mmCIF file of C-alpha atoms in Angstrom:
data_model
loop_
_atom_site.group_PDB
_atom_site.id
_atom_site.type_symbol
_atom_site.label_atom_id
_atom_site.label_comp_id
_atom_site.label_asym_id
_atom_site.label_seq_id
_atom_site.Cartn_x
_atom_site.Cartn_y
_atom_site.Cartn_z
ATOM 1 C CA MET A 7 -18.703 10.427 1.407
ATOM 2 C CA GLU A 8 -15.446 11.571 -0.172
ATOM 3 C CA SER A 9 -14.891 10.580 -3.781
ATOM 4 C CA LEU A 10 -12.277 8.017 -4.724
ATOM 5 C CA GLN A 11 -10.656 10.490 -7.116
ATOM 6 C CA SER A 12 -10.151 13.146 -4.431
ATOM 7 C CA LEU A 13 -8.816 10.541 -1.978
ATOM 8 C CA LEU A 14 -6.190 9.430 -4.496
ATOM 9 C CA GLU A 15 -5.142 13.001 -5.227
ATOM 10 C CA SER A 16 -4.852 13.917 -1.546
ATOM 11 C CA TYR A 17 -3.022 10.671 -0.713
ATOM 12 C CA LEU A 18 -0.400 11.290 -3.380
ATOM 13 C CA ALA A 19 -0.166 15.034 -2.703
ATOM 14 C CA ASP A 20 1.458 14.297 0.667
ATOM 15 C CA ARG A 21 4.175 12.079 -0.836
ATOM 16 C CA PRO A 22 6.915 12.573 -3.389
ATOM 17 C CA HIS A 23 5.887 10.602 -6.443
ATOM 18 C CA GLN A 24 7.915 11.107 -9.581
ATOM 19 C CA HIS A 25 7.607 7.506 -10.758
ATOM 20 C CA ALA A 26 4.392 5.676 -9.938
ATOM 21 C CA LEU A 27 2.529 2.508 -10.860
ATOM 22 C CA ALA A 28 -1.148 2.010 -11.667
ATOM 23 C CA VAL A 29 -2.300 -1.623 -11.806
ATOM 24 C CA GLY A 30 -5.831 -2.519 -12.882
ATOM 25 C CA ALA A 31 -8.432 -0.909 -15.118
ATOM 26 C CA LEU A 32 -9.956 1.239 -12.376
ATOM 27 C CA ALA A 33 -6.546 2.461 -11.197
ATOM 28 C CA CYS A 34 -5.588 3.437 -14.753
ATOM 29 C CA GLN A 35 -8.932 5.205 -15.180
ATOM 30 C CA LEU A 36 -8.535 7.177 -11.942
ATOM 31 C CA VAL A 37 -5.030 8.272 -12.880
ATOM 32 C CA GLY A 38 -6.093 9.163 -16.422
ATOM 33 C CA GLN A 39 -8.936 11.383 -15.200
ATOM 34 C CA SER A 40 -6.720 13.500 -12.967
ATOM 35 C CA PRO A 41 -4.671 16.199 -14.727
ATOM 36 C CA GLN A 42 -3.034 16.961 -11.363
ATOM 37 C CA LEU A 43 -1.567 13.441 -11.227
ATOM 38 C CA GLN A 44 -0.553 13.427 -14.883
ATOM 39 C CA ASP A 45 1.508 16.631 -14.687
ATOM 40 C CA SER A 46 3.993 15.753 -11.989
ATOM 41 C CA THR A 47 4.371 11.990 -12.326
ATOM 42 C CA THR A 48 5.591 9.395 -14.797
ATOM 43 C CA TRP A 49 3.080 6.545 -14.613
ATOM 44 C CA GLN A 50 3.517 2.956 -15.642
ATOM 45 C CA LYS A 51 0.024 1.632 -16.300
ATOM 46 C CA ILE A 52 -0.976 -2.029 -16.412
ATOM 47 C CA ALA A 53 -4.705 -2.286 -17.111
ATOM 48 C CA ARG A 54 -4.948 -6.094 -17.149
ATOM 49 C CA PHE A 55 -2.507 -8.769 -16.227
ATOM 50 C CA SER A 56 -2.617 -12.454 -15.618
ATOM 51 C CA ASP A 57 0.784 -12.954 -14.055
ATOM 52 C CA LEU A 58 3.051 -11.011 -11.740
ATOM 53 C CA THR A 59 5.868 -11.078 -14.303
ATOM 54 C CA GLU A 60 4.504 -7.977 -16.072
ATOM 55 C CA LEU A 61 6.045 -5.804 -13.369
ATOM 56 C CA GLU A 62 9.705 -4.975 -13.755
ATOM 57 C CA PRO A 63 11.430 -6.675 -10.804
ATOM 58 C CA ASP A 64 14.265 -4.148 -10.374
ATOM 59 C CA LEU A 65 12.224 -0.963 -10.613
ATOM 60 C CA ARG A 66 11.206 0.853 -7.428
ATOM 61 C CA TYR A 67 8.159 3.122 -7.540
ATOM 62 C CA ASP A 68 7.440 6.081 -5.296
ATOM 63 C CA ALA A 69 3.763 5.149 -5.120
ATOM 64 C CA ALA A 70 1.352 2.571 -6.497
ATOM 65 C CA ILE A 71 -2.395 2.305 -6.834
ATOM 66 C CA VAL A 72 -3.789 -1.179 -7.391
ATOM 67 C CA SER A 73 -7.330 -2.220 -8.312
ATOM 68 C CA ASP A 74 -9.208 -5.121 -9.898
ATOM 69 C CA ILE A 75 -6.651 -7.731 -8.852
ATOM 70 C CA PHE A 76 -9.108 -9.584 -6.648
ATOM 71 C CA GLU A 77 -11.292 -10.434 -9.616
ATOM 72 C CA GLN A 78 -8.390 -11.465 -11.881
ATOM 73 C CA LEU A 79 -5.979 -13.396 -9.663
ATOM 74 C CA PRO A 80 -6.223 -16.297 -7.219
ATOM 75 C CA HIS A 81 -6.098 -15.555 -3.498
ATOM 76 C CA GLU A 82 -2.437 -16.489 -2.973
ATOM 77 C CA SER A 83 -1.294 -14.528 -6.031
ATOM 78 C CA VAL A 84 -3.042 -11.429 -4.698
ATOM 79 C CA ARG A 85 -1.298 -11.816 -1.339
ATOM 80 C CA ALA A 86 2.048 -12.290 -3.118
ATOM 81 C CA LEU A 87 1.544 -9.203 -5.290
ATOM 82 C CA ILE A 88 0.568 -6.995 -2.366
ATOM 83 C CA ALA A 89 3.509 -8.246 -0.295
ATOM 84 C CA ARG A 90 5.945 -7.742 -3.174
ATOM 85 C CA LEU A 91 4.741 -4.218 -3.886
ATOM 86 C CA ARG A 92 4.734 -3.334 -0.195
ATOM 87 C CA ASP A 93 8.152 -4.814 0.629
ATOM 88 C CA VAL A 94 10.198 -4.364 -2.527
ATOM 89 C CA GLN A 95 8.750 -2.157 -5.211
ATOM 90 C CA THR A 96 6.965 0.818 -3.654
ATOM 91 C CA ALA A 97 7.066 3.083 -0.631
ATOM 92 C CA ALA A 98 3.354 3.953 -0.654
ATOM 93 C CA LEU A 99 0.561 1.636 -1.769
ATOM 94 C CA MET A 100 -3.151 2.280 -2.238
ATOM 95 C CA LEU A 101 -5.362 -0.748 -2.761
ATOM 96 C CA VAL A 102 -8.873 -0.204 -4.152
ATOM 97 C CA VAL A 103 -11.202 -3.172 -3.673
ATOM 98 C CA ASN A 104 -14.803 -3.663 -4.734
ATOM 99 C CA ALA A 105 -16.576 -3.621 -1.354
ATOM 100 C CA GLU A 106 -18.874 -6.565 -2.142
ATOM 101 C CA HIS A 107 -15.993 -8.721 -3.329
ATOM 102 C CA ALA A 108 -13.801 -7.791 -0.371
ATOM 103 C CA GLU A 109 -16.476 -8.671 2.169
ATOM 104 C CA ARG A 110 -17.348 -11.943 0.470
ATOM 105 C CA TYR A 111 -13.873 -13.393 -0.126
ATOM 106 C CA TRP A 112 -11.481 -11.565 2.214
ATOM 107 C CA SER A 113 -11.649 -10.868 5.917
ATOM 108 C CA GLU A 114 -10.620 -7.556 7.423
ATOM 109 C CA GLN A 115 -7.925 -9.443 9.348
ATOM 110 C CA GLU A 116 -6.292 -10.578 6.082
ATOM 111 C CA PHE A 117 -5.890 -6.987 4.928
ATOM 112 C CA LEU A 118 -4.543 -5.924 8.304
ATOM 113 C CA SER A 119 -2.098 -8.847 8.350
ATOM 114 C CA LEU A 120 -0.582 -7.449 5.151
ATOM 115 C CA GLY A 121 0.122 -4.167 6.950
ATOM 116 C CA LEU A 122 -2.681 -2.298 5.198
ATOM 117 C CA ALA A 123 -4.725 0.395 6.924
ATOM 118 C CA ASN A 124 -8.445 0.628 6.211
ATOM 119 C CA ARG A 125 -9.291 4.096 4.839
ATOM 120 C CA GLY A 126 -13.037 3.435 4.575
ATOM 121 C CA LEU A 127 -15.684 3.191 1.868
ATOM 122 C CA TYR A 128 -15.720 5.407 -1.248
ATOM 123 C CA ARG A 129 -18.059 5.727 -4.222
ATOM 124 C CA PHE A 130 -17.004 5.855 -7.841
ATOM 125 C CA GLN A 131 -19.403 5.492 -10.792
ATOM 126 C CA ASP A 132 -22.257 3.988 -8.735
ATOM 127 C CA LYS A 133 -20.047 1.358 -7.090
ATOM 128 C CA THR A 134 -18.716 1.218 -3.576
ATOM 129 C CA TYR A 135 -15.041 0.517 -3.001
ATOM 130 C CA ARG A 136 -13.074 -0.177 0.138
ATOM 131 C CA VAL A 137 -9.662 1.493 0.189
ATOM 132 C CA TYR A 138 -6.583 0.254 2.029
ATOM 133 C CA THR A 139 -3.246 2.029 2.177
ATOM 134 C CA PHE A 140 0.311 1.269 3.186
ATOM 135 C CA ASP A 141 3.070 3.815 3.702
ATOM 136 C CA ILE A 142 6.463 2.634 4.856
ATOM 137 C CA ASN A 143 7.168 5.995 6.535
ATOM 138 C CA SER A 144 4.157 5.792 8.841
ATOM 139 C CA TYR A 145 3.702 2.033 9.063
ATOM 140 C CA LYS A 146 5.081 1.619 12.557
ATOM 141 C CA GLN A 147 6.174 4.118 15.150
ATOM 142 C CA THR A 148 9.324 3.237 17.080
ATOM 143 C CA PRO A 149 8.273 2.180 20.592
ATOM 144 C CA ASP A 150 9.839 3.831 23.631
ATOM 145 C CA TRP A 151 11.268 0.584 24.926
ATOM 146 C CA LEU A 152 13.429 0.295 21.806
ATOM 147 C CA ASN A 153 15.309 3.424 22.822
ATOM 148 C CA PRO A 154 18.674 2.419 24.351
ATOM 149 C CA ASN A 155 18.167 4.933 27.164
ATOM 150 C CA ASN A 156 15.476 2.650 28.556
ATOM 151 C CA TRP A 157 17.577 -0.498 28.566
ATOM 152 C CA ALA A 158 18.971 -2.054 31.708
ATOM 153 C CA HIS A 159 22.086 -0.479 33.212
ATOM 154 C CA PRO A 160 23.017 2.172 30.636
ATOM 155 C CA GLU A 161 25.673 3.383 33.086
ATOM 156 C CA ARG A 162 27.616 0.155 32.440
ATOM 157 C CA TRP A 163 27.875 0.640 28.711
ATOM 158 C CA GLU A 164 31.417 0.409 27.441
ATOM 159 C CA LYS A 165 32.645 -0.572 30.918
ATOM 160 C CA HIS A 166 31.937 -4.296 30.757
ATOM 161 C CA ARG A 167 31.833 -6.808 27.952
ATOM 162 C CA TRP A 168 29.097 -9.344 27.968
#
């Protein structure tokens, strides 16, 4: 089983990340233990928070790693934070969830409905974590039918007005 630390390093190695966000005690610990991540990135770290207002609303991050939010926030606040990070504040998101807590209070479908991809189970300091990721660049491939060459009557384009 791959370690959580090496997963984080490899996930961020494939993406440009000059300004990144670490939310939660575990996320801050993982970032702090990796000299590779410290050298090339400016990190904003939020170890504990009780409200979503601690994040700067106008700042866009290249990447974010989030942990421990499931134990600190109500269900709807967690969904709102993930959606806000995913849609507005970051291009790549890694969510680290205690596996026992995730299985007890969240269904796999809820994570998938937020656009998160399940990366599997990872161990860190004798605990098992489930990791989910989101990357706007690989979130959805453009389907073939969306290509205008496949639309009806391309030979009539610019000949008739509908």
